[in-house]
XYZ file of C-alpha atoms in Angstrom:
695
model
C 3.857 -48.556 14.510
C 3.070 -46.134 17.334
C 3.089 -43.170 14.916
C 0.654 -44.963 12.599
C -1.672 -45.702 15.525
C -1.595 -42.041 16.617
C -2.374 -40.925 13.070
C -5.256 -43.427 12.824
C -6.711 -42.235 16.139
C -6.365 -38.614 14.977
C -8.270 -39.331 11.772
C -10.999 -41.281 13.597
C -11.329 -38.539 16.215
C -11.470 -35.819 13.581
C -14.127 -37.654 11.593
C -16.483 -37.811 14.551
C -16.085 -34.268 15.919
C -16.849 -30.918 14.364
C -14.013 -28.817 15.876
C -10.475 -29.075 14.492
C -7.421 -27.092 15.587
C -4.149 -26.462 13.838
C -1.019 -24.569 14.843
C 1.715 -23.029 12.709
C 5.257 -24.461 12.860
C 6.283 -21.747 15.352
C 3.100 -22.226 17.352
C 2.250 -18.511 17.128
C -0.791 -19.016 14.895
C -3.785 -21.139 15.826
C -6.646 -22.044 13.509
C -9.939 -23.519 14.620
C -12.341 -25.067 12.144
C -15.840 -26.077 13.187
C -19.309 -26.893 11.954
C -21.773 -24.507 13.575
C -25.456 -25.051 12.834
C -24.377 -27.204 9.878
C -22.253 -24.351 8.508
C -18.463 -24.608 8.063
C -16.565 -21.837 9.854
C -13.017 -20.949 10.880
C -11.271 -18.556 13.275
C -7.660 -17.429 13.644
C -5.448 -16.316 16.538
C -1.922 -14.870 16.504
C 0.123 -14.963 19.706
C -3.103 -15.464 21.610
C -4.790 -12.424 20.031
C -7.969 -12.943 18.046
C -7.387 -11.911 14.434
C -10.442 -13.444 12.772
C -13.538 -14.373 14.752
C -15.690 -17.292 13.635
C -16.286 -16.740 9.913
C -18.549 -18.631 7.547
C -17.404 -20.521 4.474
C -19.136 -21.914 1.414
C -20.964 -21.099 -1.825
C -24.256 -20.635 -3.507
C -24.296 -22.624 -6.712
C -26.619 -21.751 -9.569
C -30.217 -22.978 -9.357
C -30.359 -22.085 -5.636
C -28.080 -24.922 -4.559
C -27.041 -23.692 -1.084
C -23.510 -24.959 -0.547
C -22.952 -22.878 2.590
C -24.921 -25.032 5.052
C -25.958 -28.633 5.579
C -22.424 -30.026 5.971
C -20.945 -32.719 8.184
C -17.284 -33.655 8.587
C -16.557 -37.114 7.184
C -12.764 -37.093 7.447
C -9.721 -34.978 8.243
C -6.054 -35.398 7.468
C -3.108 -33.493 8.960
C 0.346 -33.081 7.452
C 3.449 -30.893 7.509
C 5.676 -29.623 4.727
C 9.149 -28.079 4.786
C 11.063 -27.534 1.584
C 13.133 -24.789 -0.031
C 13.124 -23.741 -3.680
C 14.897 -21.245 -5.910
C 12.960 -18.642 -7.893
C 14.073 -17.934 -11.450
C 13.954 -14.207 -10.711
C 13.299 -12.776 -7.292
C 14.081 -10.817 -4.171
C 16.006 -13.683 -2.564
C 17.895 -16.639 -3.990
C 16.111 -19.298 -1.900
C 12.591 -19.426 -0.452
C 11.524 -21.725 2.372
C 8.031 -23.238 2.087
C 7.153 -24.438 5.594
C 3.635 -25.049 6.871
C 1.304 -27.330 8.779
C -1.873 -28.385 6.994
C -5.239 -29.872 7.808
C -7.607 -31.056 5.101
C -11.263 -31.324 6.092
C -13.560 -33.491 3.961
C -17.201 -32.414 4.083
C -20.404 -33.983 2.841
C -23.480 -31.950 1.987
C -27.002 -33.122 2.789
C -27.412 -33.616 -0.966
C -24.563 -36.128 -0.890
C -22.207 -33.769 -2.709
C -18.631 -33.442 -1.456
C -16.512 -30.398 -0.633
C -13.045 -30.360 0.907
C -11.309 -27.403 2.554
C -7.545 -27.302 3.011
C -6.048 -25.008 5.668
C -2.343 -24.191 5.814
C -0.668 -22.327 8.648
C 2.687 -20.754 7.889
C 4.762 -18.775 10.355
C 3.466 -15.650 8.608
C -0.213 -16.501 8.441
C -3.130 -18.564 7.164
C -4.096 -19.846 3.738
C -7.142 -21.918 2.823
C -8.932 -23.035 -0.305
C -11.973 -25.010 -1.382
C -11.454 -28.275 -3.242
C -14.233 -29.894 -5.243
C -13.228 -33.551 -5.689
C -14.227 -35.728 -8.632
C -17.762 -36.984 -7.945
C -20.860 -38.139 -9.743
C -23.254 -35.727 -8.040
C -21.266 -32.579 -8.811
C -19.454 -32.551 -12.115
C -20.085 -29.322 -14.026
C -21.368 -26.442 -11.889
C -21.754 -22.665 -11.793
C -20.845 -20.421 -8.849
C -23.425 -17.707 -8.098
C -21.835 -16.478 -4.859
C -18.857 -17.229 -2.659
C -19.586 -16.830 1.065
C -16.032 -16.676 2.424
C -15.945 -14.332 5.394
C -13.217 -12.520 7.319
C -14.829 -11.489 10.611
C -12.264 -9.079 12.002
C -11.711 -8.459 15.675
C -12.032 -4.656 15.695
C -12.339 -1.415 13.746
C -8.853 -1.493 12.212
C -7.145 1.218 10.227
C -7.204 0.181 6.579
C -5.335 1.171 3.413
C -7.891 0.630 0.667
C -9.011 1.410 -2.845
C -12.567 0.977 -4.154
C -13.683 -2.408 -5.425
C -13.756 -1.518 -9.101
C -14.065 -4.664 -11.253
C -12.364 -2.829 -14.130
C -9.378 -1.015 -12.642
C -6.979 -0.843 -9.709
C -5.611 2.546 -10.732
C -6.668 4.507 -7.658
C -5.006 6.446 -4.870
C -5.127 4.578 -1.557
C -7.377 5.796 1.234
C -6.324 5.512 4.870
C -9.347 5.247 7.191
C -10.915 3.106 9.861
C -13.040 0.234 8.580
C -16.099 2.050 9.899
C -15.224 5.024 7.684
C -14.949 3.183 4.369
C -17.329 4.939 1.994
C -16.740 4.615 -1.727
C -19.640 6.969 -2.441
C -17.727 9.902 -0.970
C -14.687 9.472 -3.202
C -13.804 11.352 -6.335
C -14.241 8.445 -8.722
C -12.254 9.955 -11.582
C -9.362 7.513 -11.737
C -7.759 9.433 -14.572
C -8.311 6.954 -17.385
C -11.915 7.704 -18.285
C -13.595 4.428 -17.358
C -14.480 2.533 -14.232
C -16.417 -0.522 -13.179
C -19.441 -0.874 -10.907
C -19.083 0.422 -7.356
C -20.812 -0.210 -4.056
C -20.310 1.770 -0.872
C -18.198 -0.649 1.173
C -16.583 -2.861 -1.483
C -12.789 -2.636 -1.574
C -10.086 -4.475 -3.417
C -7.747 -7.094 -2.118
C -4.976 -7.168 -1.122
C -6.196 -5.157 1.841
C -3.645 -3.908 4.372
C -4.788 -3.081 7.916
C -3.335 -2.129 11.278
C -5.073 -2.834 14.585
C -5.021 -0.624 17.655
C -3.192 -3.379 19.542
C -0.271 -3.329 17.122
C -1.084 -6.100 14.635
C -0.521 -5.731 10.913
C -3.092 -7.756 8.973
C -3.312 -8.352 5.223
C -6.158 -10.158 3.451
C -5.303 -11.412 -0.023
C -5.340 -14.498 -2.243
C -2.920 -16.667 -4.195
C -2.867 -18.757 -7.361
C -5.905 -17.321 -9.115
C -6.493 -19.745 -11.975
C -9.793 -20.097 -13.887
C -11.622 -17.989 -11.299
C -12.367 -14.278 -10.725
C -10.066 -12.243 -8.518
C -11.410 -11.495 -5.044
C -12.840 -8.192 -3.891
C -14.176 -7.680 -0.368
C -17.504 -6.193 0.767
C -17.664 -4.957 4.372
C -20.508 -5.222 6.855
C -19.643 -2.238 9.026
C -21.908 -3.367 11.847
C -19.529 -6.189 12.781
C -16.388 -5.517 10.646
C -16.909 -8.648 8.553
C -15.649 -8.799 4.990
C -17.247 -11.207 2.510
C -15.660 -12.229 -0.779
C -17.154 -10.434 -3.772
C -16.386 -11.638 -7.298
C -16.818 -9.977 -10.675
C -19.649 -11.580 -12.698
C -19.615 -12.335 -16.394
C -21.916 -10.759 -18.970
C -24.960 -12.770 -17.815
C -24.314 -12.549 -14.087
C -22.566 -15.848 -13.359
C -19.307 -15.802 -11.403
C -17.481 -18.938 -12.504
C -18.077 -21.995 -14.681
C -16.272 -24.937 -13.128
C -15.847 -28.664 -13.493
C -14.742 -31.063 -10.768
C -12.074 -31.741 -9.765
C -11.348 -28.077 -9.122
C -9.426 -26.094 -6.506
C -10.264 -22.455 -5.893
C -7.592 -19.817 -5.322
C -6.126 -19.685 -1.826
C -7.581 -17.092 0.547
C -4.830 -15.672 2.735
C -4.457 -13.749 6.006
C -0.904 -12.550 6.663
C -0.323 -11.251 10.204
C 2.550 -9.899 12.295
C 3.270 -7.413 15.038
C 6.166 -6.137 12.907
C 5.324 -4.429 9.602
C 8.609 -5.617 8.121
C 7.372 -9.217 8.239
C 4.491 -8.389 5.909
C 6.919 -7.192 3.234
C 9.201 -10.181 3.778
C 6.411 -12.756 3.497
C 6.691 -15.257 0.654
C 3.401 -17.009 1.431
C 1.735 -15.901 -1.808
C 4.546 -17.342 -3.908
C 4.664 -20.543 -1.858
C 0.981 -21.203 -2.542
C 1.541 -21.271 -6.292
C 2.699 -24.292 -8.255
C 6.405 -24.675 -9.187
C 7.573 -23.512 -12.578
C 6.022 -25.306 -15.527
C 8.808 -24.046 -17.788
C 11.667 -26.536 -17.846
C 14.267 -24.386 -19.580
C 14.217 -20.925 -18.016
C 17.611 -19.783 -19.290
C 15.930 -17.244 -21.603
C 14.074 -15.524 -18.740
C 16.313 -12.667 -17.647
C 15.984 -9.398 -15.729
C 15.905 -6.243 -17.808
C 16.505 -2.549 -17.345
C 15.090 -0.524 -20.191
C 14.349 2.902 -21.605
C 11.693 3.727 -24.107
C 9.489 5.879 -26.278
C 6.732 6.295 -23.734
C 7.076 9.158 -21.243
C 7.350 11.724 -24.023
C 3.774 10.872 -25.021
C 2.511 11.238 -21.459
C 4.073 14.701 -21.106
C 2.829 15.834 -24.527
C 6.146 16.061 -26.368
C 5.106 13.333 -28.809
C 2.060 11.219 -29.678
C 1.285 7.525 -30.023
C -0.693 8.202 -33.199
C 0.837 9.083 -36.544
C -1.986 11.135 -38.026
C -3.946 12.715 -35.201
C -7.721 12.301 -35.277
C -7.927 11.294 -38.930
C -9.996 8.197 -39.513
C -8.127 6.742 -42.443
C -8.867 3.206 -43.541
C -5.291 2.205 -44.251
C -1.782 3.289 -43.416
C -1.337 4.517 -47.007
C -3.974 7.226 -46.458
C -2.522 8.558 -43.199
C -1.060 12.069 -43.208
C 1.555 12.630 -40.492
C 1.150 15.354 -37.893
C 4.866 15.561 -37.242
C 4.592 14.689 -33.528
C 4.698 10.900 -33.854
C 7.122 9.458 -31.298
C 7.808 5.982 -32.680
C 9.827 6.978 -35.728
C 12.839 5.122 -37.033
C 15.077 8.088 -36.236
C 13.788 8.543 -32.670
C 13.978 4.819 -31.934
C 17.609 4.783 -33.043
C 18.249 7.657 -30.634
C 16.907 5.566 -27.767
C 18.859 2.500 -28.902
C 22.046 4.585 -28.925
C 21.253 5.910 -25.441
C 20.589 2.398 -24.124
C 23.816 1.068 -25.629
C 25.864 3.968 -24.276
C 24.592 3.565 -20.710
C 24.339 -0.210 -20.474
C 20.575 -0.739 -20.618
C 19.197 -4.034 -21.846
C 16.206 -2.889 -23.841
C 14.144 -0.209 -25.549
C 10.354 -0.172 -25.391
C 8.603 1.430 -28.351
C 4.945 2.419 -28.029
C 2.891 3.762 -30.934
C 4.826 1.850 -33.587
C 1.797 0.161 -35.161
C -1.210 1.354 -37.139
C -4.430 2.021 -35.215
C -3.727 4.719 -32.639
C -5.804 7.369 -34.433
C -9.053 5.831 -33.216
C -8.291 3.294 -30.524
C -9.824 4.366 -27.216
C -13.423 4.472 -26.016
C -15.140 3.403 -29.228
C -15.601 -0.306 -28.487
C -14.259 -1.261 -31.880
C -13.671 -4.958 -32.341
C -10.594 -4.663 -34.568
C -8.353 -1.657 -34.091
C -4.870 -3.197 -34.020
C -3.460 -6.142 -35.968
C -0.121 -6.130 -34.034
C 1.975 -6.593 -37.169
C 1.537 -3.479 -39.341
C 3.933 -0.608 -38.581
C 3.369 3.054 -39.356
C 5.124 4.334 -42.513
C 7.818 6.085 -40.470
C 8.745 2.978 -38.431
C 11.069 0.618 -40.301
C 10.890 -2.495 -38.132
C 13.400 -4.491 -40.174
C 16.013 -1.722 -40.139
C 15.530 -1.067 -36.427
C 15.758 -4.720 -35.476
C 19.099 -4.993 -37.263
C 20.296 -1.741 -35.702
C 19.335 -2.806 -32.181
C 21.065 -6.150 -32.661
C 24.247 -4.408 -33.805
C 24.195 -2.384 -30.571
C 23.435 -5.430 -28.378
C 20.123 -3.872 -27.323
C 16.822 -5.744 -27.085
C 13.700 -4.146 -28.538
C 10.567 -4.586 -26.421
C 7.294 -5.032 -28.277
C 4.127 -3.162 -27.315
C 0.694 -4.730 -27.834
C -2.088 -2.361 -26.832
C -5.292 -4.326 -27.303
C -7.720 -1.441 -26.556
C -9.384 -4.149 -24.415
C -10.549 -6.019 -27.516
C -9.568 -9.355 -26.091
C -11.228 -11.519 -28.729
C -9.311 -9.690 -31.442
C -6.003 -10.153 -29.609
C -6.569 -13.860 -29.049
C -7.375 -14.379 -32.732
C -4.149 -12.658 -33.708
C -1.931 -13.788 -30.833
C 0.115 -16.410 -32.656
C 0.660 -14.155 -35.658
C 1.736 -11.367 -33.312
C 4.224 -13.622 -31.517
C 5.528 -14.983 -34.820
C 6.070 -11.377 -35.902
C 7.987 -10.653 -32.703
C 10.283 -13.637 -33.107
C 10.905 -12.782 -36.746
C 12.304 -9.406 -35.745
C 14.072 -10.480 -32.568
C 11.674 -9.230 -29.897
C 11.798 -11.435 -26.789
C 9.614 -9.352 -24.460
C 6.198 -7.758 -24.829
C 4.270 -5.125 -22.906
C 0.543 -5.746 -23.239
C -2.183 -3.191 -22.557
C -5.946 -3.420 -21.917
C -7.202 0.149 -21.666
C -10.985 0.502 -22.011
C -14.122 -1.587 -21.744
C -13.589 -5.278 -22.350
C -14.698 -6.785 -25.658
C -16.595 -9.215 -25.517
C -19.015 -6.668 -24.073
C -20.218 -7.186 -20.533
C -17.032 -8.784 -19.244
C -14.934 -7.123 -16.545
C -11.153 -7.000 -16.262
C -11.391 -8.938 -12.976
C -13.770 -11.699 -14.089
C -13.097 -15.353 -14.850
C -12.935 -14.785 -18.610
C -10.210 -12.173 -18.323
C -8.245 -14.074 -15.677
C -8.144 -16.968 -18.123
C -7.100 -14.629 -20.926
C -4.204 -13.075 -19.011
C -2.953 -16.514 -17.979
C -3.381 -17.834 -21.524
C -1.258 -15.037 -22.986
C 1.550 -15.776 -20.534
C 1.389 -19.514 -21.208
C 1.308 -19.052 -24.981
C 4.178 -16.575 -24.740
C 6.204 -19.211 -22.906
C 5.853 -21.473 -25.942
C 7.569 -18.739 -27.962
C 10.120 -17.957 -25.217
C 8.654 -14.473 -24.794
C 8.540 -12.548 -21.498
C 5.329 -10.659 -20.647
C 4.754 -7.342 -18.873
C 0.990 -6.783 -18.630
C -0.693 -3.424 -18.032
C -4.351 -2.895 -17.071
C -4.460 -6.573 -16.128
C -5.727 -8.301 -12.998
C -3.327 -7.811 -10.112
C -0.872 -10.700 -9.793
C -1.279 -13.445 -7.201
C 2.099 -15.187 -7.378
C 1.453 -16.936 -10.695
C 4.906 -15.794 -11.815
C 6.311 -18.684 -9.788
C 4.510 -21.086 -12.125
C 5.188 -19.036 -15.259
C 8.346 -17.027 -14.516
C 8.180 -15.439 -17.976
C 5.404 -13.309 -16.435
C 8.166 -10.897 -15.586
C 6.079 -7.941 -14.369
C 2.731 -6.190 -14.525
C 1.229 -2.816 -13.747
C -2.157 -3.536 -12.116
C -2.068 -0.445 -9.900
C -1.759 3.314 -10.166
C 1.681 3.806 -11.694
C 4.043 6.723 -12.159
C 2.344 7.785 -15.401
C -0.539 9.361 -13.460
C 1.795 12.089 -12.292
C 2.011 13.465 -15.841
C -1.653 14.227 -16.513
C -3.815 13.827 -13.403
C -3.842 14.945 -9.795
C -1.020 12.452 -9.427
C 0.118 9.984 -6.800
C 0.475 11.545 -3.339
C 3.806 11.124 -1.520
C 2.437 8.278 0.632
C 1.452 6.202 -2.411
C 4.763 4.393 -2.830
C 4.916 3.605 0.894
C 1.597 1.718 0.645
C 2.086 -0.211 -2.597
C 4.659 -2.658 -1.129
C 2.110 -3.673 1.535
C -0.714 -4.219 -0.949
C -0.108 -4.566 -4.667
C 3.474 -5.857 -4.512
C 2.624 -8.822 -2.274
C 1.331 -10.585 -5.396
C 4.223 -9.900 -7.722
C 6.588 -7.368 -9.299
C 5.225 -4.067 -10.577
C 6.280 -2.115 -13.628
C 5.948 1.211 -11.816
C 8.229 3.059 -14.293
C 10.334 5.075 -11.807
C 13.234 7.396 -12.528
C 11.501 10.654 -13.427
C 13.998 13.505 -12.953
C 12.092 16.388 -14.544
C 9.218 16.224 -12.076
C 7.312 19.394 -13.001
C 5.152 19.184 -16.123
C 5.381 22.953 -16.552
C 8.830 22.358 -18.020
C 7.048 20.968 -21.092
C 4.000 23.241 -21.059
C 3.926 26.366 -18.900
C 0.168 26.040 -18.447
C 0.476 22.657 -16.721
C 0.457 22.384 -12.935
C 0.892 18.609 -12.607
C 4.057 17.177 -11.152
C 5.588 13.993 -9.840
C 5.014 14.224 -6.094
C 8.463 13.051 -5.020
C 11.975 14.397 -4.856
C 14.482 13.266 -7.445
C 16.310 11.017 -4.990
C 13.075 9.295 -4.010
C 12.756 8.332 -7.671
C 16.147 6.650 -7.300
C 15.151 4.858 -4.105
C 12.088 3.376 -5.816
C 14.365 1.069 -7.813
C 15.032 -0.730 -4.539
C 11.754 -0.376 -2.649
C 9.500 -1.259 -5.637
C 10.649 -4.758 -6.584
C 10.659 -5.708 -10.233
C 13.093 -7.664 -12.423
C 11.904 -5.337 -15.204
C 12.868 -1.743 -14.389
C 12.440 1.269 -16.624
C 14.446 4.452 -16.631
C 11.260 6.227 -17.595
C 12.356 9.829 -18.204
C 13.598 11.391 -21.428
C 17.285 10.866 -22.268
C 17.996 14.588 -22.184
C 16.765 14.829 -18.589
C 19.218 12.138 -17.544
C 22.033 13.914 -19.332
C 21.294 17.023 -17.230
C 21.770 14.996 -14.042
C 24.413 12.491 -15.057
C 25.705 12.152 -11.497
C 22.300 11.042 -10.139
C 21.642 8.932 -13.237
C 24.644 6.815 -12.265
C 22.586 5.100 -9.564
C 19.992 3.939 -12.111
C 22.795 2.604 -14.292
C 24.352 0.763 -11.354
C 21.319 -0.667 -9.540
C 20.538 -4.336 -10.082
C 17.131 -5.781 -11.002
C 17.547 -9.327 -9.663
C 18.576 -10.194 -6.133
C 20.213 -12.815 -3.924
C 19.105 -11.306 -0.628
C 16.658 -8.706 0.669
C 16.513 -7.111 4.123
C 13.531 -5.028 5.206
C 15.222 -2.491 7.494
C 12.285 -0.221 8.362
C 8.632 -0.217 7.359
C 5.329 1.369 8.286
C 2.468 1.386 5.754
C 1.608 4.875 4.597
C 4.684 6.379 6.272
C 8.053 4.937 5.248
C 9.918 1.953 3.801
C 13.653 1.208 3.875
C 14.998 -1.877 2.083
C 18.487 -3.263 1.393
C 19.102 -5.747 -1.416
C 22.131 -7.715 -2.577
C 22.610 -8.140 -6.313
C 22.260 -11.607 -7.862
C 25.635 -13.278 -8.224
C 27.612 -10.312 -6.874
C 28.713 -8.552 -3.713
C 27.143 -5.125 -4.202
C 24.277 -3.968 -2.000
C 21.725 -1.286 -2.745
C 19.554 0.543 -0.226
C 16.369 2.489 -0.879
C 14.573 4.598 1.729
C 11.354 6.531 1.049
C 8.950 8.585 3.119
C 5.490 10.105 2.769
C 4.646 13.822 2.843
C 6.571 14.170 6.100
C 10.312 14.629 6.359
C 12.020 11.871 8.290
C 15.269 11.109 10.084
C 16.502 7.670 11.053
C 19.651 5.606 11.398
C 20.205 2.267 9.702
C 22.780 -0.384 10.547
C 24.835 -2.013 7.803
C 25.209 -5.264 9.754
C 24.013 -7.173 6.682
C 27.402 -6.561 5.045
C 30.135 -9.202 5.132
C 32.222 -8.855 8.336
C 35.841 -7.712 8.010
C 35.197 -6.381 4.512
C 35.557 -2.718 3.568
C 33.033 -1.130 1.234
C 32.522 2.145 -0.570
C 29.048 3.599 -0.077
C 27.764 6.221 -2.510
C 24.816 8.045 -0.946
C 22.274 9.934 -3.023
C 20.164 12.038 -0.672
C 17.874 15.040 -0.501
C 19.541 18.376 0.083
C 18.765 20.089 3.415
C 16.296 22.385 1.628
C 14.782 19.579 -0.462
C 11.006 19.188 -0.637
C 8.820 17.233 -3.059
C 6.835 20.346 -3.988
C 9.028 23.340 -3.211
C 12.462 22.040 -4.192
C 12.208 18.499 -5.637
C 15.487 18.421 -7.567
C 17.716 19.510 -4.702
C 20.052 16.617 -3.916
C 23.595 15.856 -2.927
C 25.886 12.885 -3.423
C 28.623 11.768 -1.080
C 30.980 8.790 -0.860
C 32.132 7.202 2.404
C 33.912 4.053 3.536
C 31.761 1.596 5.501
C 31.869 -1.859 7.075
C 29.333 -4.186 8.663
C 29.757 -2.195 11.892
C 28.816 1.119 10.270
C 25.609 3.050 10.697
C 24.231 5.614 8.267
C 21.982 8.525 9.185
C 19.098 9.051 6.801
C 17.677 12.548 6.309
C 14.659 12.324 4.045
C 12.908 15.463 2.860
C 9.118 15.671 2.708
C 8.150 13.288 -0.101
C 11.790 12.375 -0.342
C 14.142 9.440 -0.299
C 17.693 8.188 -0.111
C 19.413 5.730 -2.434
C 22.717 4.068 -1.541
C 24.999 1.839 -3.593
C 27.551 -0.170 -1.604
C 30.478 -1.877 -3.332
C 33.409 -3.892 -1.930
C 36.673 -1.974 -1.958
């Protein structure tokens, strides 16, 4: 009875005052919500330090309906939640979802209602807008979202430009006051980009304050809404949400009841906590797939890298513009032939890989990019030299899974029309996973990759694939926001600048992989395609100067530091055969995990992670550094006490260097226990990979 009375008094008090406070379960975070001059606003502290100063909230709805002012609080409700759940695939076997929440009900001067829910976890803040069912606001259009993040100081930031069409950029490391998109080389290597403004950057945005705080602004559970970019007012270090419009300038078409995506601020004074945070996943709905037994981790090889390095082509007939496959005349460089695919199947079977990806198998590659053609691919017609029926039977006989490739050339309407036929075709020939691609300008014209229409498309493909029990790996898609908790068949995505850029552009600098875990990977696994052993492109063409900007052993370490349950051994089979001893780590490393320990981390500098395989006792460690060589010592206290292990260490040679001597490595085996420590000696742009097995 006393508890009910306290709750009643809390609700009555909250309904008659404009300031509300909430603390996280640990008490380290404190949120304050208030109505200032009829405007809703919030602020955030961590361990007494101001992280976000008072920041405005709200919207402008179409027809000049100002939904950012004129509000009063009519009710509040507080609650707590503490529950654990098990991901289908993941970095840990169990995730705790623990937060305190306050829900503030607001009424606009027009009589319309808006609720805002705030959740404080022990790793940060999440909040979202909730439009309840109501007569005065049923169907509505968002013209602007006014969510602000008024930061406490001029932090160092790791950012890429706010391009509505691509995330495939190298990260910049500057102060907030030095963000200037106009000064960047805007050639992202793929020949197209979206609209830019000087201080618009993409989320997730990783920052570090001068007083030692690590701050990340992001979002979770983006459903039926554009993904969030951030535009900075450099006079007061305030970011405001910035959303991609549709073809006629509207941001989102919505109908009440509707909940927006969660806006998140993850904070710690230890960089390792940012990587360990599971807030983004916790803010998504539980799995909507009842039977998930068909969703499994995969390691794969494929006909892919040979096209990027110029050994083979996706197209069958070069630049010929034939009207049908019967008119095509082969150039002799086509990669996706029956014979070549069998070679990859044999390699996968020999070395224990689960699958083989085949790109360029289907008619249309002669004239697919940059022409804004509505119908280029039909997703069912193979080239004359690709016998899909024979290869499906051959792969099955070798216990190898073929992975389908659907490049849409960004013609989304065409793909949606053909989606069910494409999935039927996959199931007919035993394909249970698909890699989708969206290179180019979106069709329908005027839409952006990051707008509401495309968010709905990407989610629709995953949901429809679930009906067919197909796993999806999307490329050139919106960056993930934890939706793979709800649809765990969304096994991976690209949505960032991947390893492929090292083959034909100025490449990814050595720091790139030390930043991605703090930004892109917070939302979900990335198909980064590691494992390149022949790092210099001059080995294929003496005139080429491009190279992968890592050492060989850093490529091994990426299998641990870049989480994905879908991992590719991306290089050519012959390059692995030249380095069979190093290739052993790729064969051994797991892709699904029971436990993860972040041992060392500093964005832009280094990352060291240990992971325990799902359902086993082996551990794997990956350590990577930026352009600077690095020495450190790690403890193996995560191992089971009183158990002896064999550790195989793959490390840079003393004279190793990402540019001067990238393939210099050594391998050693030692006995270790939970009391052991291992010295890491990472070359410039280098890494160390360690496999640890019980004796």
